[in-house]
Amino acid sequence: MKNQKRTQYLEESHISTDAHLQYLLDEHEQVLSHIRELNQWWCELDEHGLPKYGEMGTRIEGLRDLLSKHFNDEEQEGYFKPLMDEEPAFCIMVPDFQEQHNKFLTRLDEFSCRLKQPEPPFENWYEAIAELQSLLADLRTNEKREIEQVRKAFEKSSQQK
């Protein structure tokens, strides 16, 4: 009877961890999707030659809000905990992720503020776009690195069942 309860607990724990890891992957996909939409929007503006600095700043704030929630989930609410349970070596990477998260949020804040100034400090629209491209590329790299770590833990968890 005791072994049956322990087995049931372990099975439920794996199901819970797998669901949590899948949620983490889904949220990463949501962030990447938002980045793709932002990228598509500015490409369309570029084709029409209609720079909209202020609107870009507002859209950057939307991305910042989404990322802030996402990063907070990962850091404060134990979002990485199931990952660390599955792959203890992941623990050493969490402080690096936290540092990267703070840098991204600061960069987004500064970029958005500059875009929303009455006279944006960019030489032209293409300079602003280049900075946005660089920022988005760094975000994609960070998210893909995190996704890869989640997938590795998820695969390890699946193999252990």
XYZ file of C-alpha atoms in Angstrom:
161
model
C 0.000 0.000 0.000
C 2.814 2.397 0.911
C 4.691 1.627 -2.336
C 1.505 2.178 -4.342
C 1.059 5.668 -2.837
C 4.700 6.494 -3.472
C 4.412 5.320 -7.095
C 1.231 7.348 -7.560
C 2.919 10.432 -6.058
C 5.912 10.038 -8.382
C 3.648 9.641 -11.417
C 1.627 12.739 -10.474
C 4.845 14.657 -9.854
C 6.126 13.808 -13.353
C 2.780 14.777 -14.914
C 2.827 18.069 -13.029
C 6.439 18.755 -13.997
C 5.785 17.885 -17.646
C 2.743 20.172 -17.723
C 4.781 22.947 -16.140
C 7.618 22.500 -18.616
C 5.124 22.533 -21.496
C 3.640 25.768 -20.103
C 7.135 27.255 -20.044
C 7.713 26.263 -23.667
C 4.339 27.713 -24.672
C 5.095 31.019 -22.974
C 8.459 31.229 -24.723
C 6.656 30.679 -28.025
C 4.272 33.531 -27.148
C 7.233 35.868 -26.624
C 8.826 34.797 -29.899
C 5.487 35.261 -31.689
C 5.172 38.802 -30.309
C 8.689 39.567 -31.548
C 7.799 38.244 -35.024
C 4.666 40.439 -35.115
C 6.673 43.501 -34.105
C 9.226 42.691 -36.774
C 6.483 42.333 -39.407
C 4.897 45.657 -38.386
C 8.073 47.682 -38.813
C 8.857 45.916 -42.122
C 5.464 47.026 -43.448
C 6.092 50.596 -42.282
C 9.502 50.530 -43.916
C 7.985 49.410 -47.237
C 5.574 52.353 -47.151
C 8.175 54.847 -45.940
C 6.075 55.869 -42.940
C 8.249 56.188 -39.831
C 6.197 56.151 -36.622
C 8.616 56.606 -33.748
C 5.994 57.168 -31.056
C 3.907 54.187 -32.091
C 7.032 52.054 -32.206
C 7.785 53.207 -28.644
C 4.289 52.163 -27.561
C 4.672 48.771 -29.215
C 8.063 48.319 -27.546
C 6.362 49.029 -24.208
C 3.876 46.237 -24.991
C 6.752 43.853 -25.621
C 8.450 45.061 -22.462
C 5.300 44.377 -20.408
C 5.004 40.859 -21.842
C 8.678 40.163 -21.171
C 8.530 41.622 -17.681
C 5.680 39.257 -16.764
C 7.440 36.344 -18.429
C 10.736 37.072 -16.665
C 8.966 37.575 -13.339
C 7.249 34.188 -13.732
C 10.586 32.554 -14.373
C 12.459 34.253 -11.537
C 10.029 35.017 -8.721
C 7.346 32.367 -8.960
C 9.672 29.419 -9.238
C 9.066 29.046 -12.949
C 12.456 27.352 -13.305
C 11.938 25.082 -10.273
C 10.627 22.041 -12.168
C 13.457 22.510 -14.609
C 15.985 22.502 -11.770
C 14.305 19.420 -10.292
C 14.735 17.612 -13.609
C 18.196 18.967 -14.406
C 20.063 20.200 -11.274
C 22.937 21.520 -13.408
C 20.488 24.131 -14.710
C 20.745 25.942 -11.328
C 24.060 27.512 -12.261
C 22.473 29.113 -15.338
C 19.593 30.865 -13.539
C 21.614 33.860 -12.253
C 22.879 34.423 -15.797
C 19.288 34.394 -17.095
C 18.256 36.885 -14.390
C 21.085 39.241 -15.331
C 20.150 38.979 -19.010
C 16.486 39.636 -18.193
C 17.354 42.835 -16.337
C 19.548 44.028 -19.201
C 16.788 43.417 -21.759
C 14.177 45.272 -19.733
C 16.540 48.224 -19.246
C 17.378 48.320 -22.956
C 13.690 48.190 -23.873
C 12.868 50.995 -21.418
C 15.643 53.229 -22.739
C 14.799 52.542 -26.380
C 11.092 53.200 -25.851
C 11.813 56.473 -24.027
C 14.038 57.694 -26.846
C 11.418 56.744 -29.453
C 8.723 58.686 -27.627
C 10.684 61.905 -27.301
C 9.199 64.863 -29.238
C 12.387 64.858 -31.339
C 13.659 61.253 -31.352
C 17.479 61.206 -31.169
C 17.861 59.022 -34.247
C 19.480 60.266 -37.406
C 16.688 58.553 -39.357
C 14.127 55.756 -39.249
C 16.710 53.184 -40.407
C 18.934 53.910 -37.417
C 15.998 53.215 -35.095
C 15.151 50.058 -37.027
C 18.761 48.853 -36.836
C 18.727 49.275 -33.062
C 15.396 47.463 -32.845
C 16.742 44.619 -35.003
C 19.770 44.269 -32.753
C 17.622 44.249 -29.625
C 15.194 41.699 -31.071
C 18.041 39.480 -32.253
C 19.467 39.468 -28.722
C 16.036 38.644 -27.281
C 15.549 35.787 -29.743
C 18.967 34.402 -28.884
C 18.169 34.548 -25.168
C 14.739 32.944 -25.577
C 16.075 30.212 -27.856
C 18.831 29.436 -25.345
C 16.259 29.144 -22.563
C 13.956 27.028 -24.755
C 16.843 24.682 -25.518
C 17.512 24.216 -21.808
C 13.811 23.544 -21.153
C 13.669 21.025 -23.999
C 16.718 19.190 -22.673
C 15.132 18.923 -19.226
C 11.803 17.904 -20.770
C 13.482 15.184 -22.852
C 15.421 13.926 -19.854
C 12.185 13.792 -17.866
C 10.425 11.862 -20.636
C 13.266 9.358 -20.927
C 13.224 8.636 -17.195
C 9.595 7.508 -17.221
